[in-house]
Amino acid sequence: MGQNVPDQAARPADASDDDVAGEAYFDAVIAQDSRIEPRDWMPAAYRKTLLRQVSQHAHSEIIGMQPEANWITRAPSLKRKSILMAKVQDEAGHGLYLYSAAETLGMSRDEMTEQLIAGKARYSSIFNYPTVSWADMGAIGWLVDGAAICNQVPLCRASYGPYGRAMVRICKEESFHQRQGFEILLELANGTPGQKQMAQDAINRWYAPSLMMFGPPDDDSPNSKQSMAWNIKRFSNDELRSRFVGMIAEQVKVLGLTLPDPEVRFNDETQKWEHGPLDWDEFKDVLAGRGPCNAQRMERRRAAHEDGAWVREAATAYQAKQAAKQRARMEVAA
Amino acid sequence: MIPTGSQPSQARVGSLAVGAPEQSASATRITPGNALRPEDIALAAARGAAKPSQDVAEYALRLGDDGLILAQRLGHWISRAPELEEDVALGNIGLDQLGHARSFLTYAGSAWGKTEDDLAYFRREHEFRSAHLFEQPNGDFAVTIARQFVASHYQFELYRRLVHSTDETLAAIAAKAVKEVDYHRDHSVQWVLRLAGGTDESRRRMIAGLALIWPYVGELFVDDALTARLGDAAVVPSTLRADFDAVTGAVLAEAELDVPAVPPAVGGGREGRHSEHLGPLLAEMQVLAREFPGASW
């Protein structure tokens, strides 16, 4: 239960009175910026919004394993291979926490997975871009995980308890991921001319898609207002995007590389970082399934799930048999 | 070499756990403070504190290559496993194997002025010393589990003896590795039991997987001139066989499976004679490093 919340009056048995009391409680929790927990009453729309957001986030972690897994077998040093394996494995772990958080809202991991492979659920569209060079491992860590951190740090305070707590752990690991990405790029930028070119090329390709990870501009983001009212979302898309641009504009100097956007600047009047126009038509295309790797990512996920079905069935059958044996032993003993 | 009083196996093959000398051992619970890092080994060798003899280096190369090739195979599973928990588990096991490989290869390379990466990325196929078991393709999940079952039991028996090596560095690497490999053993045993005792299909696949992998068991226990010369610095491979057979046999018996009656493969990995599988694996592993020789990453 949320903390610092006034005691609730005993709830009447009547369901609609229950809803009235529940809603009053929910509103009080939100007003006090406290936390809603799984057993608390919550509006159906709040539950639906969260379930969509948390499951999409989980799917993004799982699909997001693929572009990086693409380089595990080719990592150019054993140390890098080791770090990359650990990172991709972390993402599977993030997916697991997030599916668990989403399950508290009333949908099983199996159902969420079915929705994903049936194409009924979304995941972050950034993962529909291909990883064509080793430097992409750096750019994904620095830019994609960097953008994810900007988005996710405020989510640690999300009003839904399980989601906020999952985000705390995820953010810690993401910040390690971002550092290792930056380090990959730093090493390349200080390497041979070919390596430096590889790093610049990766930044050129991942810059705009990473900015679009924050979602559409505020005037075209219909759900943001309600999410902010519910204390799920704390800052607007454009606000977070501007902060991110400011962060990377400084960091890219350390790399001795450039952002592919001559319009990046700090606006003294608004006190905000600005960037050049983004291609939102491309964003919508990729979101609608017309990105470079959408079909490939979905196919891999589907293949892993379907090829693994016999293994999951075996585990379930084995467990049932063991339980039956256990019962039989207990009956004999009794 | 073998500690007195050691049982043929610490395995208490039950439905839940293969009894382990250290129940707390886990791939993810090795804290940085306890970890023996390849960087530390390289530093000690550079200071002249721990430089292996030619023979010890050759031996470390064998163990390092086993781990490296297995890690390369396991790495392919990440994002393709039957369930997310297995993406994590197989990833963890691969990471452990890679960690052992890095330590052994760093140590081996210090005899020849080479780094772990020189050895991993710039040797040719016939210069690799891994046994054929480790290069076997992943196959379906049952084949991977069969390979893990053999690999982890072999490595566990090996490392638990190698902790008594007269070579301090080999002993230290083994001391770290044995705890992790014990977890790998548990993981493979659980899956052998589940797949054998699950559905008809999983049982059929488990039997087929074991039959595919078992020909490569024999090579692991072949002695040669190097292991004879090394004496108490190494472990004589044939001395592991009885314990390996006892422990794996007990698990297979519990799973109501027979030890596959298949003829052994010819082997030859320790002399650099490999199957058709190693070439493509190395081509993929080495391609980027070879595109930029001398580069740092």
XYZ file of C-alpha atoms in Angstrom:
631
model
C 0.000 0.000 0.000
C 1.063 3.547 -0.633
C 2.710 5.432 2.153
C 1.538 8.639 3.816
C -1.996 8.066 2.783
C -4.960 8.865 5.007
C -6.621 5.850 6.595
C -9.371 4.493 4.484
C -12.827 4.119 5.809
C -14.055 0.527 5.803
C -15.217 -0.218 2.284
C -18.843 -1.158 1.864
C -19.561 -4.536 0.285
C -21.390 -2.921 -2.599
C -19.061 -2.853 -5.619
C -19.892 0.605 -6.793
C -19.355 2.055 -3.334
C -16.110 0.151 -3.406
C -15.164 1.928 -6.573
C -16.008 5.277 -5.064
C -13.826 4.616 -2.044
C -11.118 3.147 -4.268
C -11.079 6.122 -6.524
C -10.864 8.507 -3.585
C -7.921 6.533 -2.298
C -6.261 6.456 -5.721
C -6.709 10.190 -6.180
C -5.244 10.836 -2.739
C -2.210 8.682 -3.500
C -1.605 10.481 -6.782
C -2.158 13.899 -5.190
C 0.417 13.077 -2.535
C 2.803 11.751 -5.182
C 2.892 8.422 -3.412
C 2.705 4.930 -4.833
C -0.027 2.664 -6.109
C 0.585 -1.019 -5.406
C -0.819 -4.058 -7.247
C -3.693 -4.754 -4.832
C -4.815 -1.141 -4.702
C -7.836 0.017 -6.604
C -6.912 1.798 -9.807
C -8.879 3.206 -12.722
C -9.182 0.792 -15.635
C -7.531 3.322 -17.936
C -4.550 3.671 -15.575
C -4.118 -0.094 -15.509
C -4.390 -0.302 -19.276
C -1.926 2.535 -19.884
C 0.609 1.031 -17.515
C 0.206 -2.465 -18.827
C 0.809 -1.178 -22.329
C 3.819 0.884 -21.298
C 5.480 -1.721 -19.077
C 4.922 -4.588 -21.504
C 6.205 -2.488 -24.403
C 9.217 -1.675 -22.318
C 9.764 -5.378 -21.602
C 9.380 -6.265 -25.277
C 11.894 -3.547 -26.145
C 14.468 -5.095 -23.839
C 13.953 -8.503 -25.415
C 13.909 -7.389 -29.048
C 16.763 -5.030 -28.177
C 18.962 -8.037 -27.448
C 19.058 -8.929 -31.127
C 20.973 -6.040 -32.707
C 23.727 -6.431 -30.120
C 23.714 -10.219 -30.083
C 24.570 -9.839 -33.760
C 28.135 -8.907 -32.724
C 28.787 -11.263 -29.808
C 30.419 -13.913 -31.978
C 32.491 -11.299 -33.851
C 33.550 -8.999 -31.006
C 37.123 -7.953 -31.811
C 38.699 -8.686 -28.414
C 37.903 -11.179 -25.691
C 37.357 -8.412 -23.167
C 34.837 -6.710 -25.457
C 33.155 -10.036 -26.121
C 32.826 -10.598 -22.419
C 31.354 -7.141 -21.763
C 28.948 -7.457 -24.673
C 27.713 -10.862 -23.546
C 27.143 -9.503 -20.063
C 25.290 -6.513 -21.452
C 22.944 -8.486 -23.684
C 22.339 -10.859 -20.823
C 21.455 -7.876 -18.608
C 18.801 -6.965 -21.151
C 17.209 -10.389 -20.810
C 17.216 -9.737 -17.056
C 15.554 -6.341 -17.556
C 12.925 -8.008 -19.699
C 12.289 -10.466 -16.902
C 11.826 -7.781 -14.213
C 9.566 -5.782 -16.467
C 7.408 -8.744 -17.461
C 7.078 -9.481 -13.744
C 6.055 -5.889 -13.055
C 3.539 -6.074 -15.893
C 2.166 -9.368 -14.574
C 1.133 -7.585 -11.385
C -1.296 -5.649 -13.589
C -3.051 -8.841 -14.577
C -1.535 -10.243 -17.752
C 0.759 -13.278 -17.890
C 4.171 -13.263 -19.558
C 2.883 -15.871 -22.007
C 0.024 -13.641 -23.076
C 2.363 -10.679 -23.505
C 4.744 -12.805 -25.571
C 1.862 -14.015 -27.717
C 0.831 -10.410 -28.330
C 4.374 -9.529 -29.311
C 4.850 -12.322 -31.796
C 1.346 -11.818 -33.191
C 2.385 -8.235 -33.985
C -0.245 -6.827 -31.605
C 2.238 -5.242 -29.217
C 4.887 -2.658 -29.906
C 8.499 -2.263 -28.911
C 10.890 0.622 -29.249
C 11.329 1.270 -32.933
C 15.046 1.992 -32.564
C 15.684 -1.748 -32.567
C 14.443 -2.007 -36.123
C 17.679 -0.474 -37.349
C 20.537 -2.811 -38.296
C 23.896 -3.057 -36.551
C 26.270 -3.072 -39.496
C 29.587 -2.402 -37.784
C 31.309 -2.968 -34.466
C 31.054 0.769 -33.790
C 27.298 0.302 -33.610
C 27.901 -1.453 -30.283
C 29.424 1.806 -29.088
C 26.720 4.007 -30.580
C 23.932 1.877 -29.138
C 25.477 2.012 -25.686
C 26.200 5.711 -25.788
C 23.176 7.054 -27.686
C 20.420 4.461 -27.386
C 21.094 3.493 -23.788
C 21.860 7.137 -23.044
C 18.441 8.174 -24.337
C 16.861 5.294 -22.467
C 18.455 6.525 -19.234
C 17.123 10.062 -19.739
C 13.694 8.536 -20.209
C 13.964 6.035 -17.412
C 15.512 7.913 -14.516
C 12.269 9.867 -14.007
C 10.363 6.562 -14.266
C 12.041 5.406 -11.052
C 9.489 7.728 -9.427
C 6.549 6.403 -11.452
C 3.386 6.175 -9.381
C 3.056 2.415 -9.919
C 5.292 0.787 -7.319
C 6.495 -2.368 -9.133
C 7.393 -0.386 -12.243
C 9.268 2.301 -10.352
C 11.236 -0.265 -8.360
C 12.134 -2.271 -11.462
C 13.382 0.931 -13.066
C 15.742 1.661 -10.172
C 17.672 -1.519 -10.809
C 17.495 -1.208 -14.567
C 18.828 2.345 -14.503
C 21.879 1.279 -12.530
C 22.752 -1.292 -15.149
C 21.917 1.029 -18.024
C 24.376 3.589 -16.808
C 27.083 0.938 -16.967
C 25.905 0.095 -20.476
C 26.142 3.681 -21.533
C 29.673 4.014 -20.183
C 30.853 0.898 -21.969
C 29.351 2.212 -25.215
C 31.131 5.502 -24.808
C 34.352 3.649 -24.074
C 34.036 1.599 -27.275
C 33.644 4.804 -29.276
C 36.503 6.499 -27.435
C 38.817 3.618 -28.244
C 37.771 3.681 -31.895
C 38.052 7.463 -32.115
C 41.632 7.202 -30.889
C 42.424 4.223 -33.104
C 43.327 3.885 -36.778
C 41.708 6.228 -39.345
C 39.500 3.310 -40.379
C 38.314 2.794 -36.804
C 37.654 6.502 -36.336
C 35.626 6.564 -39.542
C 33.663 3.528 -38.314
C 32.804 5.381 -35.100
C 31.712 8.556 -36.896
C 29.592 6.574 -39.324
C 27.828 4.814 -36.453
C 27.064 8.120 -34.706
C 25.744 9.526 -37.980
C 23.303 6.643 -38.317
C 22.143 6.359 -34.694
C 21.853 10.065 -33.816
C 18.421 10.849 -35.255
C 16.775 7.535 -34.341
C 17.998 7.948 -30.757
C 16.465 11.436 -30.543
C 13.195 10.004 -31.799
C 13.217 7.466 -28.973
C 11.655 10.160 -26.766
C 8.515 9.968 -28.849
C 6.688 12.510 -31.015
C 6.901 16.263 -30.349
C 4.754 17.433 -27.442
C 2.070 18.916 -29.701
C 1.646 15.493 -31.347
C 1.741 13.282 -28.257
C -1.884 12.790 -27.210
C -1.273 10.383 -24.313
C 1.442 12.344 -22.557
C -0.861 14.668 -20.657
C -2.800 11.894 -18.936
C 0.393 9.974 -18.118
C 1.803 13.090 -16.514
C -1.388 13.635 -14.521
C -1.033 10.079 -13.205
C 2.586 10.627 -12.209
C 3.750 7.938 -14.591
C 5.514 10.366 -16.855
C 7.308 13.284 -15.233
C 8.685 15.307 -18.129
C 7.462 15.915 -21.651
C 9.034 14.231 -24.676
C 10.565 17.452 -25.939
C 11.916 18.363 -22.508
C 13.703 15.014 -22.183
C 14.941 15.173 -25.766
C 16.416 18.609 -25.175
C 18.241 17.408 -22.053
C 19.635 14.450 -23.971
C 20.889 16.659 -26.800
C 22.681 18.819 -24.250
C 24.312 15.792 -22.720
C 25.601 14.281 -25.946
C 26.606 17.636 -27.436
C 29.193 17.909 -24.675
C 30.231 14.251 -24.660
C 30.828 14.075 -28.414
C 33.592 16.656 -27.980
C 35.458 14.277 -25.693
C 35.283 11.694 -28.458
C 36.705 14.169 -30.971
C 33.786 13.306 -33.246
C 30.713 15.259 -34.341
C 26.931 15.001 -34.265
C 25.399 14.955 -37.761
C 23.291 18.010 -36.975
C 24.617 21.545 -37.542
C 21.622 23.029 -35.750
C 22.446 21.712 -32.282
C 22.760 24.719 -29.987
C 21.912 25.978 -26.533
C 19.194 28.620 -26.649
C 20.068 31.244 -24.050
C 16.545 32.621 -24.030
C 14.677 29.397 -23.402
C 17.626 27.840 -21.553
C 17.089 24.703 -23.626
C 19.118 22.689 -26.061
C 17.809 22.659 -29.610
C 18.376 20.369 -32.560
C 17.591 20.262 -36.274
C 14.343 18.855 -37.676
C 13.751 15.127 -37.314
C 12.130 12.952 -39.948
C 8.904 11.994 -38.199
C 7.596 10.353 -41.345
C 10.425 7.857 -41.066
C 9.593 7.374 -37.388
C 5.972 6.610 -38.230
C 7.020 4.277 -41.031
C 9.301 2.268 -38.767
C 6.649 2.208 -36.065
C 4.149 0.942 -38.617
C 6.407 -1.971 -39.487
C 8.238 -0.530 -42.473
C 11.689 -0.177 -40.872
C 14.793 -1.943 -42.130
C 14.625 -4.851 -39.658
C 11.052 -5.110 -38.367
C 10.294 -8.406 -40.084
C 13.667 -9.885 -39.182
C 13.375 -8.972 -35.477
C 9.879 -10.405 -35.208
C 10.844 -13.542 -37.067
C 13.787 -14.185 -34.731
C 11.597 -13.710 -31.682
C 8.919 -15.968 -33.104
C 11.461 -18.629 -34.074
C 13.058 -18.623 -30.615
C 9.643 -18.876 -28.985
C 8.306 -21.588 -31.284
C 11.540 -23.587 -31.445
C 11.621 -23.506 -27.661
C 8.033 -24.629 -27.172
C 8.962 -28.305 -26.755
C 11.491 -27.348 -24.063
C 8.947 -25.348 -22.073
C 6.398 -28.130 -22.474
C 8.962 -30.639 -21.223
C 9.692 -28.541 -18.146
C 5.986 -28.226 -17.368
C 5.350 -31.942 -17.871
C 8.350 -32.870 -15.746
C 7.220 -30.601 -12.934
C 3.733 -32.113 -13.008
C 5.151 -35.636 -12.891
C 7.413 -34.762 -9.981
C 4.499 -33.232 -8.102
C 2.403 -36.361 -8.711
C 5.229 -38.558 -7.428
C 5.533 -36.373 -4.375
C 1.812 -36.661 -3.662
C 1.948 -40.430 -4.100
C 4.831 -40.641 -1.608
C 2.938 -38.573 0.911
C -0.152 -40.732 0.545
C 1.920 -43.841 1.127
C 3.471 -42.238 4.193
C 0.047 -41.294 5.517
C 47.431 -35.221 -7.138
C 43.887 -36.191 -6.277
C 43.089 -35.076 -2.758
C 42.738 -38.005 -0.445
C 39.314 -38.700 0.799
C 37.645 -37.230 -2.233
C 34.600 -39.194 -3.147
C 34.097 -40.430 -6.656
C 31.617 -37.669 -6.797
C 30.125 -35.006 -4.641
C 27.050 -35.500 -6.680
C 24.003 -36.367 -4.738
C 21.908 -36.769 -7.785
C 18.480 -35.871 -6.686
C 15.542 -34.097 -8.132
C 16.811 -30.689 -7.191
C 20.498 -30.364 -6.612
C 23.709 -32.029 -7.462
C 25.395 -31.625 -4.123
C 28.185 -29.144 -4.394
C 31.223 -28.555 -2.272
C 30.148 -24.943 -2.046
C 26.473 -24.327 -2.270
C 26.994 -20.615 -2.547
C 28.963 -20.955 -5.747
C 27.247 -19.123 -8.537
C 28.362 -17.596 -11.747
C 26.937 -14.278 -10.747
C 28.063 -14.245 -7.158
C 31.780 -14.091 -7.772
C 32.580 -10.662 -6.438
C 35.212 -8.550 -8.148
C 37.371 -8.765 -5.043
C 37.567 -12.540 -5.316
C 37.920 -12.721 -9.029
C 41.210 -13.598 -10.583
C 41.303 -11.354 -13.591
C 43.275 -12.032 -16.776
C 44.774 -8.561 -16.304
C 46.255 -9.679 -12.966
C 47.752 -12.746 -14.568
C 49.290 -10.675 -17.343
C 50.719 -8.278 -14.781
C 52.222 -11.055 -12.674
C 53.764 -12.605 -15.777
C 55.151 -9.260 -16.918
C 56.788 -8.791 -13.531
C 58.352 -12.218 -13.935
C 56.483 -13.413 -10.879
C 54.526 -16.134 -12.647
C 55.831 -17.127 -16.028
C 54.841 -20.578 -17.203
C 57.242 -23.141 -18.567
C 56.812 -24.144 -22.192
C 54.952 -27.273 -21.137
C 52.668 -25.489 -18.705
C 51.896 -22.917 -21.389
C 50.964 -25.658 -23.861
C 48.731 -27.205 -21.242
C 47.061 -23.875 -20.398
C 46.466 -23.363 -24.093
C 44.438 -26.585 -24.239
C 42.230 -25.605 -21.317
C 41.890 -22.050 -22.567
C 40.882 -23.170 -26.044
C 38.255 -25.526 -24.624
C 36.662 -22.631 -22.762
C 36.976 -20.172 -25.620
C 35.386 -22.410 -28.222
C 32.578 -23.392 -25.866
C 31.944 -19.739 -25.010
C 31.783 -18.917 -28.702
C 29.157 -21.611 -29.195
C 27.113 -20.566 -26.155
C 27.218 -16.896 -27.109
C 25.129 -17.731 -30.140
C 22.215 -18.801 -27.942
C 21.725 -15.367 -26.396
C 18.450 -13.975 -27.824
C 17.551 -17.420 -29.228
C 16.956 -19.532 -26.104
C 13.703 -21.411 -25.373
C 12.887 -19.039 -22.518
C 14.327 -15.831 -21.148
C 15.702 -17.605 -18.097
C 17.817 -19.702 -20.451
C 19.055 -16.660 -22.361
C 20.362 -15.564 -18.983
C 21.662 -18.982 -17.885
C 23.416 -19.917 -21.118
C 24.807 -16.391 -21.301
C 26.134 -16.741 -17.773
C 27.740 -20.076 -18.510
C 29.286 -18.724 -21.703
C 30.628 -15.740 -19.784
C 32.191 -18.004 -17.174
C 33.815 -20.129 -19.874
C 35.115 -17.013 -21.572
C 36.512 -15.801 -18.274
C 38.380 -19.066 -17.697
C 39.613 -18.977 -21.292
C 40.932 -15.450 -20.907
C 42.869 -16.427 -17.793
C 44.351 -19.586 -19.281
C 45.204 -17.917 -22.586
C 46.751 -14.904 -20.911
C 48.898 -17.195 -18.829
C 49.844 -19.382 -21.804
C 50.638 -16.370 -23.950
C 52.960 -14.915 -21.343
C 55.436 -17.710 -22.171
C 55.606 -16.526 -25.763
C 55.136 -12.771 -25.468
C 51.567 -13.001 -26.744
C 48.303 -11.629 -25.377
C 45.019 -13.480 -25.010
C 43.814 -11.693 -28.135
C 46.914 -12.640 -30.140
C 46.120 -16.243 -29.322
C 42.378 -16.052 -29.875
C 42.328 -14.024 -33.042
C 45.598 -14.629 -34.845
C 46.179 -18.352 -34.636
C 45.120 -20.614 -37.450
C 42.813 -23.557 -37.121
C 45.516 -26.203 -36.696
C 47.089 -24.159 -33.908
C 43.998 -24.492 -31.693
C 44.229 -27.186 -29.034
C 40.602 -27.600 -27.992
C 39.008 -31.030 -27.884
C 36.369 -31.809 -30.506
C 33.569 -31.802 -27.959
C 33.683 -28.035 -27.590
C 33.405 -27.236 -31.293
C 30.305 -29.377 -31.804
C 27.453 -27.236 -33.173
C 24.692 -26.085 -30.830
C 22.038 -28.194 -32.525
C 18.712 -28.000 -30.742
C 18.507 -27.251 -27.023
C 18.933 -30.951 -26.183
C 22.214 -31.149 -28.104
C 23.477 -28.057 -26.310
C 22.442 -29.575 -22.985
C 24.142 -32.876 -23.859
C 27.331 -30.955 -24.705
C 27.024 -28.971 -21.465
C 26.440 -32.158 -19.507
C 29.676 -33.699 -20.751
C 31.700 -30.482 -20.709
C 30.710 -29.411 -17.213
C 31.266 -32.809 -15.624
C 34.646 -33.164 -17.324
C 35.693 -29.652 -16.340
C 34.481 -30.075 -12.785
C 36.500 -33.261 -12.279
C 39.493 -31.586 -13.906
C 39.404 -28.293 -12.036
C 38.740 -29.787 -8.639
C 42.037 -31.645 -9.022
C 43.871 -28.812 -10.731
C 43.394 -26.624 -7.642
C 46.235 -28.751 -6.207
C 48.550 -28.079 -9.136
C 52.150 -27.293 -8.238
C 51.792 -24.401 -10.674
C 50.258 -21.655 -8.566
C 48.619 -19.789 -11.401
C 46.929 -22.879 -12.825
C 45.764 -23.720 -9.311
C 44.362 -20.224 -8.809
C 42.501 -20.206 -12.122
C 41.091 -23.648 -11.333
C 39.999 -22.536 -7.866
C 37.836 -19.827 -9.375
C 36.650 -21.956 -12.274
C 35.614 -24.994 -10.242
C 32.940 -23.048 -8.370
C 31.453 -21.759 -11.579
C 31.641 -25.073 -13.392
C 29.849 -26.681 -10.480
C 26.899 -24.437 -11.278
C 27.148 -25.389 -14.956
C 26.991 -29.011 -13.887
C 23.852 -28.416 -11.877
C 22.246 -26.549 -14.776
C 22.926 -29.377 -17.228
C 21.793 -32.091 -14.805
C 18.483 -30.342 -14.177
C 17.836 -30.126 -17.889
C 18.871 -33.705 -18.626
C 16.345 -34.816 -15.996
C 13.629 -32.485 -17.260
C 14.065 -33.313 -20.920
C 14.384 -37.054 -20.325
C 11.393 -37.065 -17.968
C 9.294 -34.413 -19.698
C 7.370 -35.260 -22.856
C 7.892 -38.011 -25.421
C 9.364 -35.485 -27.783
C 11.791 -34.035 -25.261
C 12.908 -37.526 -24.279
C 13.471 -38.475 -27.913
C 15.489 -35.294 -28.457
C 17.546 -35.779 -25.295
C 18.448 -39.320 -26.330
C 19.380 -38.100 -29.817
C 21.439 -35.238 -28.363
C 23.424 -37.520 -26.095
C 24.052 -39.935 -28.966
C 25.362 -37.078 -31.088
C 27.714 -35.791 -28.373
C 28.913 -38.992 -26.728
C 31.496 -39.915 -29.420
C 33.510 -36.882 -28.254
C 33.762 -38.010 -24.641
C 36.716 -40.328 -25.113
C 39.121 -37.681 -26.381
C 38.814 -35.754 -23.133
C 40.513 -38.537 -21.181
C 43.420 -39.342 -23.500
C 46.887 -38.974 -21.962
C 49.834 -37.884 -24.020
C 53.500 -36.993 -23.660
C 52.722 -33.476 -22.464
C 50.443 -34.515 -19.612
C 53.004 -37.178 -18.654
C 55.853 -34.642 -18.531
C 53.864 -32.138 -16.500
C 53.434 -34.433 -13.510
C 51.816 -32.687 -10.551
C 51.558 -29.374 -12.390
C 48.701 -30.810 -14.440
C 46.055 -33.500 -14.168
C 46.496 -36.765 -16.033
C 43.316 -36.920 -18.160
C 42.746 -40.674 -17.835
C 42.526 -40.337 -14.036
C 39.295 -38.332 -14.418
C 37.424 -40.979 -16.329
C 36.179 -43.131 -13.472
C 34.642 -40.206 -11.595
C 33.210 -38.761 -14.778
C 31.580 -42.084 -15.603
C 30.249 -42.537 -12.068
C 28.675 -39.101 -11.792
C 27.258 -38.871 -15.288
C 26.155 -42.507 -15.061
C 24.176 -41.788 -11.905
C 22.385 -38.880 -13.539
C 21.588 -40.871 -16.665
C 20.311 -43.709 -14.488
C 18.018 -41.352 -12.622
C 16.799 -40.032 -15.966
C 16.254 -43.650 -17.051
C 18.650 -43.173 -19.947
C 21.408 -45.456 -21.145
C 24.945 -44.314 -21.631
C 24.964 -44.012 -25.430
C 26.532 -47.038 -27.083
C 28.292 -45.142 -29.827
C 31.825 -45.619 -31.144
C 34.264 -42.874 -30.154
C 35.280 -40.262 -32.706
C 38.934 -40.065 -33.724
C 39.719 -36.874 -31.808
C 43.038 -35.170 -32.375
C 42.112 -31.694 -31.151
C 45.048 -31.565 -28.727
C 47.375 -31.932 -31.743
C 45.467 -29.384 -33.790
C 43.470 -31.813 -35.913
C 39.901 -30.587 -35.889
C 36.521 -31.415 -37.353
C 34.874 -29.406 -40.120
C 33.107 -27.344 -37.487
C 36.010 -25.328 -36.120
C 36.941 -23.482 -39.328
C 33.660 -21.580 -39.763
C 33.528 -20.855 -36.025
C 36.999 -19.272 -36.135
C 36.257 -17.428 -39.368
C 33.345 -15.683 -37.691
C 35.152 -15.084 -34.417
C 38.315 -13.680 -36.014
C 36.983 -11.716 -38.968
C 36.875 -8.236 -37.480
C 40.109 -8.469 -35.510
C 41.915 -9.620 -38.665
C 40.452 -6.787 -40.699
C 42.317 -4.378 -38.420
C 45.543 -6.126 -37.444
C 47.367 -4.354 -34.643
C 44.330 -2.212 -33.769
C 43.212 -1.727 -30.212
C 39.549 -2.078 -29.225
